[in-house]
Short mmCIF file of C-alpha atoms and ligand atoms in Angstrom, two decimals:
data_model
loop_
_atom_site.label_atom_id
_atom_site.label_comp_id
_atom_site.label_asym_id
_atom_site.label_seq_id
_atom_site.Cartn_x
_atom_site.Cartn_y
_atom_site.Cartn_z
CA MET A 118 117.66 56.18 -36.32
CA PRO A 119 118.22 58.84 -33.66
CA ILE A 120 121.55 58.91 -31.94
CA LEU A 121 121.19 58.98 -28.18
CA PRO A 122 122.06 62.28 -26.49
CA THR A 123 125.54 62.29 -25.09
CA GLU A 124 126.39 63.13 -21.51
CA PRO A 125 129.67 64.81 -20.56
CA LEU A 126 132.51 62.41 -21.17
CA GLN A 127 134.35 60.73 -18.38
CA ILE A 128 138.06 60.02 -18.94
CA VAL A 129 139.16 56.51 -18.10
CA GLU A 130 142.76 55.81 -17.04
CA PRO A 131 144.91 54.57 -19.93
CA ARG A 132 145.92 50.95 -20.10
CA ALA A 133 149.58 50.09 -20.61
CA ALA A 134 150.67 48.82 -24.03
CA LEU A 135 150.34 45.08 -24.32
CA HIS A 136 153.79 44.72 -25.77
CA GLY A 137 156.73 47.10 -25.72
CA ARG A 138 158.04 48.89 -28.78
CA ASN A 139 161.24 46.83 -28.78
CA ASP A 140 159.33 43.59 -28.99
CA THR A 141 160.33 42.01 -32.29
CA ARG A 142 157.84 39.14 -32.16
CA ARG A 143 155.43 39.08 -35.06
CA ASN A 144 151.85 40.16 -34.50
CA LEU A 145 149.40 37.50 -35.67
CA VAL A 146 146.49 39.96 -35.82
CA GLY A 147 145.84 41.27 -39.32
CA LEU A 148 147.14 38.24 -41.23
CA SER A 149 144.74 36.58 -43.65
CA ARG A 150 143.96 32.91 -43.00
CA VAL A 151 146.37 31.97 -45.82
CA ASP A 152 149.20 34.10 -44.42
CA LEU A 153 148.54 32.92 -40.89
CA LYS A 154 148.76 29.32 -41.99
CA GLN A 155 152.01 29.94 -43.82
CA THR A 156 153.47 31.81 -40.86
CA LEU A 157 152.59 28.97 -38.48
CA VAL A 158 153.88 26.27 -40.81
CA GLU A 159 157.16 28.17 -41.26
CA ALA A 160 157.44 28.15 -37.46
CA GLY A 161 157.12 24.36 -37.48
CA LEU A 162 153.46 24.06 -36.48
CA GLU A 163 150.92 21.79 -38.12
CA PRO A 164 148.65 23.46 -40.74
CA PHE A 165 145.45 22.63 -38.80
CA ARG A 166 146.59 24.98 -35.99
CA VAL A 167 145.46 27.92 -38.11
CA GLN A 168 141.83 27.09 -37.44
CA GLN A 169 142.35 26.80 -33.68
CA ILE A 170 144.39 29.96 -33.38
CA TRP A 171 142.03 31.92 -35.64
CA GLN A 172 139.12 31.09 -33.35
CA TRP A 173 141.05 31.91 -30.19
CA VAL A 174 142.12 35.28 -31.58
CA TYR A 175 138.98 36.42 -33.36
CA TRP A 176 136.13 34.47 -31.77
CA HIS A 177 137.33 34.40 -28.16
CA GLY A 178 139.47 37.55 -28.25
CA LEU A 179 142.43 36.01 -26.43
CA THR A 180 145.65 37.98 -26.28
CA ASP A 181 147.87 35.26 -24.80
CA PHE A 182 148.69 31.76 -25.93
CA GLU A 183 148.57 30.25 -22.43
CA ARG A 184 144.79 30.19 -22.44
CA MET A 185 144.53 28.24 -25.70
CA THR A 186 143.41 25.05 -24.04
CA ASN A 187 143.46 22.81 -27.09
CA ILE A 188 147.14 23.57 -27.72
CA ALA A 189 149.85 21.69 -25.80
CA LYS A 190 151.92 23.64 -23.28
CA LYS A 191 155.10 23.18 -25.29
CA THR A 192 153.49 24.57 -28.44
CA GLN A 193 151.99 27.46 -26.47
CA LEU A 194 155.49 28.39 -25.28
CA ARG A 195 156.87 28.15 -28.81
CA LEU A 196 154.08 30.41 -30.06
CA ALA A 197 154.73 32.95 -27.31
CA GLU A 198 158.42 32.99 -28.16
CA LEU A 199 157.76 33.93 -31.77
CA PHE A 200 154.45 35.76 -31.86
CA VAL A 201 152.17 38.22 -30.12
CA ILE A 202 148.43 38.85 -30.40
CA ASP A 203 148.54 42.60 -30.23
CA ARG A 204 146.15 45.54 -30.13
CA PRO A 205 146.76 49.26 -30.62
CA GLN A 206 147.53 50.86 -27.25
CA VAL A 207 144.64 52.74 -25.67
CA VAL A 208 145.96 56.22 -24.79
CA THR A 209 142.63 57.51 -23.52
CA GLU A 210 139.18 56.06 -23.34
CA GLN A 211 136.29 58.48 -22.92
CA ARG A 212 132.98 57.13 -21.71
CA SER A 213 129.64 58.81 -21.63
CA THR A 214 126.84 57.67 -19.37
CA ASP A 215 124.74 56.75 -22.42
CA GLY A 216 127.33 54.20 -23.43
CA THR A 217 129.16 56.21 -26.09
CA ARG A 218 132.88 55.50 -25.95
CA LYS A 219 135.79 57.06 -27.75
CA TRP A 220 139.34 55.75 -27.83
CA LEU A 221 142.53 57.54 -28.76
CA LEU A 222 144.78 54.74 -29.93
CA ARG A 223 148.55 54.70 -30.35
CA PHE A 224 150.21 52.41 -32.85
CA GLY A 225 153.67 50.82 -32.67
CA ASP A 226 155.43 53.81 -34.27
CA GLY A 227 153.80 56.35 -31.95
CA ASN A 228 151.19 57.53 -34.46
CA GLU A 229 147.67 57.94 -33.20
CA ALA A 230 144.11 57.67 -34.49
CA GLU A 231 140.64 57.71 -33.00
CA THR A 232 137.87 55.15 -32.87
CA VAL A 233 134.36 55.88 -31.59
CA ASN A 234 131.37 53.74 -30.72
CA ILE A 235 128.00 55.42 -31.08
CA PRO A 236 125.26 53.35 -29.48
CA GLU A 237 121.82 53.71 -30.96
CA GLU A 238 118.52 52.18 -29.90
CA ASP A 239 119.09 48.78 -31.44
CA ARG A 240 122.76 48.71 -32.37
CA GLY A 241 126.23 50.19 -31.91
CA SER A 242 128.19 51.62 -34.82
CA VAL A 243 131.94 51.67 -34.40
CA CYS A 244 133.56 54.40 -36.46
CA VAL A 245 136.93 53.11 -37.62
CA SER A 246 139.87 55.04 -39.11
CA SER A 247 141.74 53.92 -42.23
CA GLN A 248 144.66 56.36 -42.14
CA VAL A 249 146.45 58.63 -39.71
CA GLY A 250 145.33 61.99 -41.10
CA CYS A 251 144.18 62.20 -44.73
CA THR A 252 145.91 63.16 -47.97
CA LEU A 253 142.77 64.87 -49.20
CA THR A 254 141.97 68.39 -48.15
CA CYS A 255 138.22 68.76 -47.96
CA SER A 256 137.84 72.36 -46.83
CA PHE A 257 135.26 71.62 -44.08
CA CYS A 258 137.07 68.62 -42.56
CA HIS A 259 139.52 68.90 -39.70
CA THR A 260 141.26 65.62 -40.46
CA GLY A 261 142.39 67.05 -43.80
CA THR A 262 144.44 69.71 -41.96
CA GLN A 263 146.55 67.20 -40.06
CA PRO A 264 150.20 67.42 -40.96
CA LEU A 265 150.91 63.73 -40.69
CA VAL A 266 149.55 61.04 -42.94
CA ARG A 267 150.15 57.34 -43.17
CA ASN A 268 148.12 54.31 -44.10
CA LEU A 269 147.01 52.03 -41.31
CA SER A 270 147.87 48.34 -41.61
CA PRO A 271 145.23 45.57 -41.57
CA ALA A 272 146.26 44.83 -37.96
CA GLU A 273 145.75 48.46 -36.98
CA ILE A 274 142.34 48.62 -38.68
CA VAL A 275 140.93 45.35 -37.33
CA GLY A 276 142.67 46.15 -34.01
CA GLN A 277 140.45 49.22 -33.57
CA PHE A 278 137.35 47.06 -33.55
CA MET A 279 139.01 44.53 -31.24
CA VAL A 280 139.85 47.30 -28.76
CA ALA A 281 136.18 48.30 -28.82
CA ARG A 282 135.17 44.70 -28.14
CA ASP A 283 137.70 44.46 -25.30
CA SER A 284 136.27 47.60 -23.77
CA TYR A 285 132.71 46.23 -23.77
CA GLY A 286 133.87 42.72 -22.84
CA GLU A 287 132.18 41.53 -26.00
CA TRP A 288 134.05 38.22 -26.32
CA PRO A 289 133.45 35.51 -27.36
CA THR A 290 131.56 36.72 -30.42
CA PRO A 291 127.88 37.12 -29.41
CA THR A 292 124.99 36.21 -31.67
CA GLU A 293 123.94 38.68 -34.34
CA THR A 294 120.91 39.83 -32.34
CA THR A 295 122.56 40.33 -28.95
CA ARG A 296 125.75 42.16 -29.83
CA MET A 297 126.24 45.75 -28.76
CA LEU A 298 128.96 46.46 -31.30
CA SER A 299 126.91 45.46 -34.29
CA ASN A 300 128.11 47.72 -37.10
CA ILE A 301 131.31 49.17 -38.51
CA VAL A 302 131.38 52.46 -40.37
CA MET A 303 134.65 53.31 -42.13
CA MET A 304 134.12 56.99 -41.36
CA GLY A 305 136.98 57.80 -39.03
CA MET A 306 140.17 59.48 -40.15
CA GLY A 307 141.37 58.96 -43.70
CA GLU A 308 140.14 57.98 -47.14
CA PRO A 309 139.60 54.20 -47.12
CA LEU A 310 139.88 53.92 -50.90
CA TYR A 311 143.41 55.36 -50.82
CA ASN A 312 144.32 52.44 -48.57
CA PHE A 313 142.05 49.87 -50.14
CA ASP A 314 144.20 46.74 -49.87
CA ASN A 315 144.68 47.13 -46.13
CA VAL A 316 141.06 48.10 -45.54
CA ALA A 317 139.86 45.12 -47.59
CA ALA A 318 142.21 42.73 -45.75
CA ALA A 319 140.93 44.03 -42.40
CA LEU A 320 137.26 43.86 -43.38
CA LYS A 321 137.64 40.31 -44.68
CA ILE A 322 138.95 39.32 -41.26
CA VAL A 323 136.06 41.13 -39.60
CA MET A 324 133.55 39.32 -41.83
CA ASP A 325 135.00 35.81 -41.28
CA GLU A 326 132.23 33.74 -39.75
CA GLN A 327 134.51 31.88 -37.38
CA GLY A 328 135.84 35.04 -35.86
CA ILE A 329 134.43 38.52 -35.35
CA ALA A 330 131.67 37.47 -37.75
CA LEU A 331 130.18 40.80 -38.74
CA SER A 332 128.01 40.48 -41.82
CA ARG A 333 128.78 42.67 -44.86
CA ARG A 334 125.33 44.22 -44.43
CA ARG A 335 126.55 45.70 -41.15
CA ILE A 336 129.62 47.36 -42.63
CA THR A 337 129.58 50.74 -44.39
CA LEU A 338 132.53 52.17 -46.25
CA SER A 339 132.49 55.93 -46.77
CA THR A 340 134.44 57.53 -49.60
CA SER A 341 134.95 61.09 -50.73
CA GLY A 342 134.56 59.77 -54.29
CA VAL A 343 137.60 57.81 -55.50
CA VAL A 344 135.74 56.83 -58.67
CA PRO A 345 138.08 54.15 -60.10
CA MET A 346 137.99 52.18 -56.84
CA ILE A 347 134.23 52.08 -56.21
CA ALA A 348 133.49 49.08 -58.44
CA ARG A 349 136.23 47.16 -56.61
CA VAL A 350 134.53 47.79 -53.29
CA GLY A 351 131.51 46.02 -54.74
CA ASP A 352 133.50 43.18 -56.28
CA VAL A 353 135.83 42.48 -53.39
CA LEU A 354 133.76 43.36 -50.32
CA ASP A 355 130.16 44.09 -51.33
CA VAL A 356 129.64 46.14 -48.18
CA ASN A 357 127.32 49.15 -47.91
CA LEU A 358 128.58 52.23 -49.68
CA ALA A 359 128.41 55.81 -48.41
CA VAL A 360 129.52 58.69 -50.58
CA SER A 361 130.48 62.14 -49.30
CA LEU A 362 128.62 64.26 -51.83
CA HIS A 363 128.13 67.57 -49.96
CA ALA A 364 127.27 69.61 -53.08
CA VAL A 365 125.12 69.39 -56.22
CA SER A 366 127.28 71.39 -58.65
CA ASP A 367 130.88 70.78 -59.65
CA ALA A 368 131.73 74.43 -58.98
CA VAL A 369 130.76 74.09 -55.29
CA ARG A 370 131.97 70.51 -54.84
CA ASP A 371 135.37 71.47 -56.29
CA THR A 372 135.86 73.82 -53.34
CA LEU A 373 134.47 71.49 -50.66
CA VAL A 374 135.81 68.12 -51.81
CA PRO A 375 138.76 68.92 -54.07
CA ILE A 376 138.98 65.34 -55.37
CA ASN A 377 135.93 66.41 -57.41
CA ARG A 378 138.29 68.17 -59.84
CA LYS A 379 139.68 64.76 -60.72
CA TRP A 380 136.37 62.86 -60.63
CA PRO A 381 133.37 65.20 -61.05
CA ILE A 382 129.81 64.56 -59.90
CA ALA A 383 128.52 62.97 -63.13
CA GLU A 384 131.33 60.37 -63.11
CA LEU A 385 130.84 59.71 -59.44
CA LEU A 386 127.10 59.16 -59.77
CA ALA A 387 127.58 56.91 -62.81
CA VAL A 388 129.76 54.46 -60.85
CA CYS A 389 127.35 54.65 -57.91
CA ALA A 390 124.44 53.68 -60.16
CA ALA A 391 126.40 50.59 -61.20
CA TYR A 392 127.35 49.60 -57.64
CA PRO A 393 126.19 46.02 -57.07
CA GLY A 394 124.48 46.83 -53.81
CA ALA A 395 122.50 49.69 -55.34
CA ARG A 396 119.20 47.87 -55.18
CA ASN A 397 116.10 49.03 -53.45
CA SER A 398 116.88 46.89 -50.43
CA ARG A 399 120.35 48.30 -49.99
CA ARG A 400 120.56 51.93 -50.90
CA ILE A 401 123.73 53.97 -51.24
CA THR A 402 123.98 56.67 -48.57
CA PHE A 403 124.94 60.13 -49.76
CA GLU A 404 126.42 62.23 -47.00
CA TYR A 405 125.67 65.93 -47.12
CA ALA A 406 127.18 68.32 -44.57
CA MET A 407 124.91 71.32 -44.11
CA LEU A 408 126.94 74.50 -44.66
CA LYS A 409 125.25 77.86 -44.19
CA GLY A 410 124.85 79.76 -47.47
CA ILE A 411 127.05 77.29 -49.36
CA ASN A 412 125.00 74.21 -50.24
CA ASP A 413 121.73 74.56 -48.30
CA SER A 414 119.25 76.42 -50.54
CA ASP A 415 115.87 75.11 -51.71
CA ALA A 416 117.29 74.92 -55.23
CA ASP A 417 120.18 72.78 -53.93
CA ALA A 418 117.69 70.41 -52.31
CA ARG A 419 115.66 70.11 -55.52
CA GLU A 420 118.81 69.50 -57.53
CA LEU A 421 119.87 66.83 -55.05
CA VAL A 422 116.60 65.01 -55.67
CA ARG A 423 117.03 65.28 -59.43
CA LEU A 424 120.59 63.93 -59.29
CA LEU A 425 119.86 61.05 -56.95
CA LYS A 426 116.45 59.96 -58.26
CA PRO A 427 117.92 57.52 -60.81
CA ILE A 428 120.02 55.85 -58.09
CA HIS A 429 118.65 53.84 -55.18
CA ALA A 430 119.84 56.38 -52.71
CA LYS A 431 119.24 57.79 -49.28
CA VAL A 432 120.66 61.01 -47.91
CA ASN A 433 122.26 61.66 -44.55
CA LEU A 434 122.13 65.33 -43.67
CA ILE A 435 125.01 66.06 -41.32
CA PRO A 436 124.92 69.33 -39.37
CA PHE A 437 128.36 70.83 -40.02
CA ASN A 438 130.55 70.33 -36.99
CA PRO A 439 132.74 73.42 -36.57
CA TRP A 440 136.38 73.30 -35.54
CA PRO A 441 138.78 76.15 -34.63
CA GLY A 442 139.50 78.18 -37.76
CA ALA A 443 136.91 76.38 -39.91
CA PRO A 444 135.79 78.60 -42.79
CA TYR A 445 132.11 77.53 -42.55
CA GLU A 446 129.11 77.66 -40.28
CA CYS A 447 126.36 75.13 -39.82
CA SER A 448 123.03 75.88 -41.50
CA SER A 449 120.23 76.98 -39.16
CA ASN A 450 117.80 74.39 -37.82
CA ASN A 451 114.98 75.85 -39.89
CA ARG A 452 117.07 75.70 -43.03
CA MET A 453 118.08 72.10 -42.41
CA HIS A 454 114.47 71.06 -41.79
CA ARG A 455 113.22 72.84 -44.91
CA PHE A 456 116.02 71.21 -46.93
CA ALA A 457 115.16 67.78 -45.51
CA GLU A 458 111.47 68.34 -46.29
CA ILE A 459 112.15 69.05 -49.96
CA VAL A 460 114.38 65.99 -50.27
CA ASN A 461 111.80 63.83 -48.47
CA ASP A 462 109.00 65.15 -50.64
CA GLY A 463 111.14 64.21 -53.62
CA GLY A 464 110.95 60.61 -52.45
CA LEU A 465 114.34 60.22 -50.78
CA SER A 466 114.83 59.47 -47.11
CA ALA A 467 116.89 62.32 -45.63
CA PRO A 468 117.28 62.18 -41.84
CA ILE A 469 119.19 64.97 -40.11
CA ARG A 470 121.86 63.40 -37.93
CA THR A 471 121.62 64.72 -34.39
CA PRO A 472 124.36 67.26 -33.71
CA ARG A 473 125.40 65.70 -30.42
CA GLY A 474 126.23 62.36 -31.92
CA ARG A 475 127.96 64.28 -34.63
CA ASP A 476 129.97 66.12 -31.98
CA ILE A 477 131.51 62.89 -30.87
CA LEU A 478 132.14 61.63 -34.37
CA ALA A 479 133.55 64.85 -35.61
CA ALA A 480 136.10 64.77 -32.85
CA CYS A 481 137.71 62.12 -35.04
CA GLY A 482 140.89 63.75 -36.17
CA GLN A 483 140.80 66.46 -33.56
CA LEU A 484 143.12 64.71 -31.14
CA LYS A 485 146.22 64.90 -33.21
CA SER A 486 149.38 62.90 -32.99
CA ALA A 487 152.07 65.04 -31.36
CA SER A 488 154.60 64.21 -34.05
CA ALA A 489 154.43 66.21 -37.24
CA ARG A 490 156.32 65.36 -40.38
CA ARG A 491 156.19 66.79 -43.84
CA LYS A 492 152.90 65.90 -45.45
CA GLY A 493 153.82 66.44 -49.11
CA GLU A 494 156.14 63.45 -49.41
CA ARG A 495 153.71 61.16 -47.68
CA VAL A 496 150.82 62.30 -49.86
CA ARG A 497 152.81 61.43 -52.99
CA ASP A 498 153.83 58.05 -51.56
CA ILE A 499 150.28 57.11 -50.62
CA GLU A 500 148.84 58.27 -53.94
CA ALA A 501 151.48 56.34 -55.87
CA LYS A 502 150.78 53.16 -53.87
CA ALA A 503 147.02 53.54 -54.32
CA GLY A 504 147.62 53.90 -58.08
CA VAL A 505 145.46 57.02 -58.35
N1 SAH B 229 137.24 60.06 -45.96
C1 SAH B 229 135.99 59.46 -46.01
C2 SAH B 229 135.49 58.94 -44.66
C3 SAH B 229 135.76 59.75 -43.43
S1 SAH B 229 134.90 61.26 -43.13
C4 SAH B 229 134.98 60.41 -46.58
O1 SAH B 229 135.28 61.58 -46.76
O2 SAH B 229 133.89 59.95 -46.91
C5 SAH B 229 133.25 60.77 -42.59
C6 SAH B 229 132.17 61.79 -43.00
O3 SAH B 229 132.20 62.97 -42.17
C7 SAH B 229 132.33 62.27 -44.43
O4 SAH B 229 131.09 62.34 -45.08
C8 SAH B 229 132.89 63.66 -44.23
O5 SAH B 229 132.69 64.45 -45.36
C9 SAH B 229 132.14 64.12 -43.01
N2 SAH B 229 132.77 65.27 -42.31
C10 SAH B 229 134.08 65.54 -42.16
N3 SAH B 229 134.25 66.67 -41.43
C11 SAH B 229 133.02 67.12 -41.12
C12 SAH B 229 132.53 68.24 -40.36
N4 SAH B 229 133.37 69.11 -39.80
N5 SAH B 229 131.20 68.37 -40.24
C13 SAH B 229 130.34 67.48 -40.79
N6 SAH B 229 130.74 66.41 -41.50
C14 SAH B 229 132.07 66.22 -41.67
FE1 SF4 B 230 139.75 63.06 -45.89
FE2 SF4 B 230 137.15 62.37 -45.75
FE3 SF4 B 230 138.11 64.49 -44.36
FE4 SF4 B 230 137.90 64.64 -47.01
S1 SF4 B 230 136.21 64.40 -45.54
S2 SF4 B 230 139.69 65.32 -45.78
S3 SF4 B 230 138.40 62.56 -47.62
S4 SF4 B 230 138.66 62.34 -44.07
#
């Protein structure tokens, strides 16, 4: 599916934060139905309110209690005293004339992350971040160089998609065929499988049919290859899987995606082959950034076919998007087309993503949070919590 060409971006004035940083009221966004019910009951509300409030928040997109017309005024006031329905603050929104939009979002503690919507001919894919920065250090990825890392909460993850919906006025939830924001790709900043519980909680909210109601077939989770977590993605979420492969030998992948030293290619492909969605109808996407002289030879392409043949796979060839100081260059157009041809001839679909769309996506992680703290401690914390 070609990505539409992108016009120069127009900067839209930032919107003020919905609620100040000193606001101690609890945010209802990001709670599971069970937790929402418990929270409401603890506040003295009847259990059936959960259904009403869920629909107002996630189906209608309301951010204030006053407009909840099936809730009595007195209860509305009580709710507003205790709770908020919050979103990340939009620091900047960039709009292109083709409809592409990119948001720099600020969370309650001042940390920032980016979310992008890439409209295509028949859909819009919102690229959502799972962490501020990333603990992994893939040598071609700018996010990996960010000094600050923290996991995003379920509210912050689902909130990114809600901001996108606010921006397009896409409330209440439109039908499956008419919605502009039709897909989510977990391909923003961060490794989603190092923050799996929060990502899963957020995606379950997104998939709830009485709310945002995005089907699991319209959600893709991209991982650099956290092997022990991949089966859980299938069991718990059963969304589409994308794997950042980028190389066909362990020697090369070790340098590009260092997590390969822990979980090498053979182990990665074995868990992919067992992924429940890996049927003909729902292939696993293998992402492959085209790096001049590193991973782009004819032999690499043939080896890619050999490795992926046993799996129901498709390949996404991503022209490398350079950033200041990056140690790589993008392969030439001719090279990318020859590479794609060999992979196609081998029976695997291998579209080359258009560089312009990639330009917008790759800017994920390039607008850094101004605050910088020591990364080492946070990396250890996050790895310990993820149990990997
Ligand atoms: N951490 C996850 C998801 C986020 S990155 C992962 O690594 O899969 C989304 C995709 O963009 C990944 O395939 C990543 O390898 C790729 N990517 C990162 N930086 C890139 C760059 N400069 N050029 C091309 N692709 C890049
Ligand atoms: Fe992290 Fe993915 Fe970038 Fe690797 S490619 S540093 S896993 S965001």
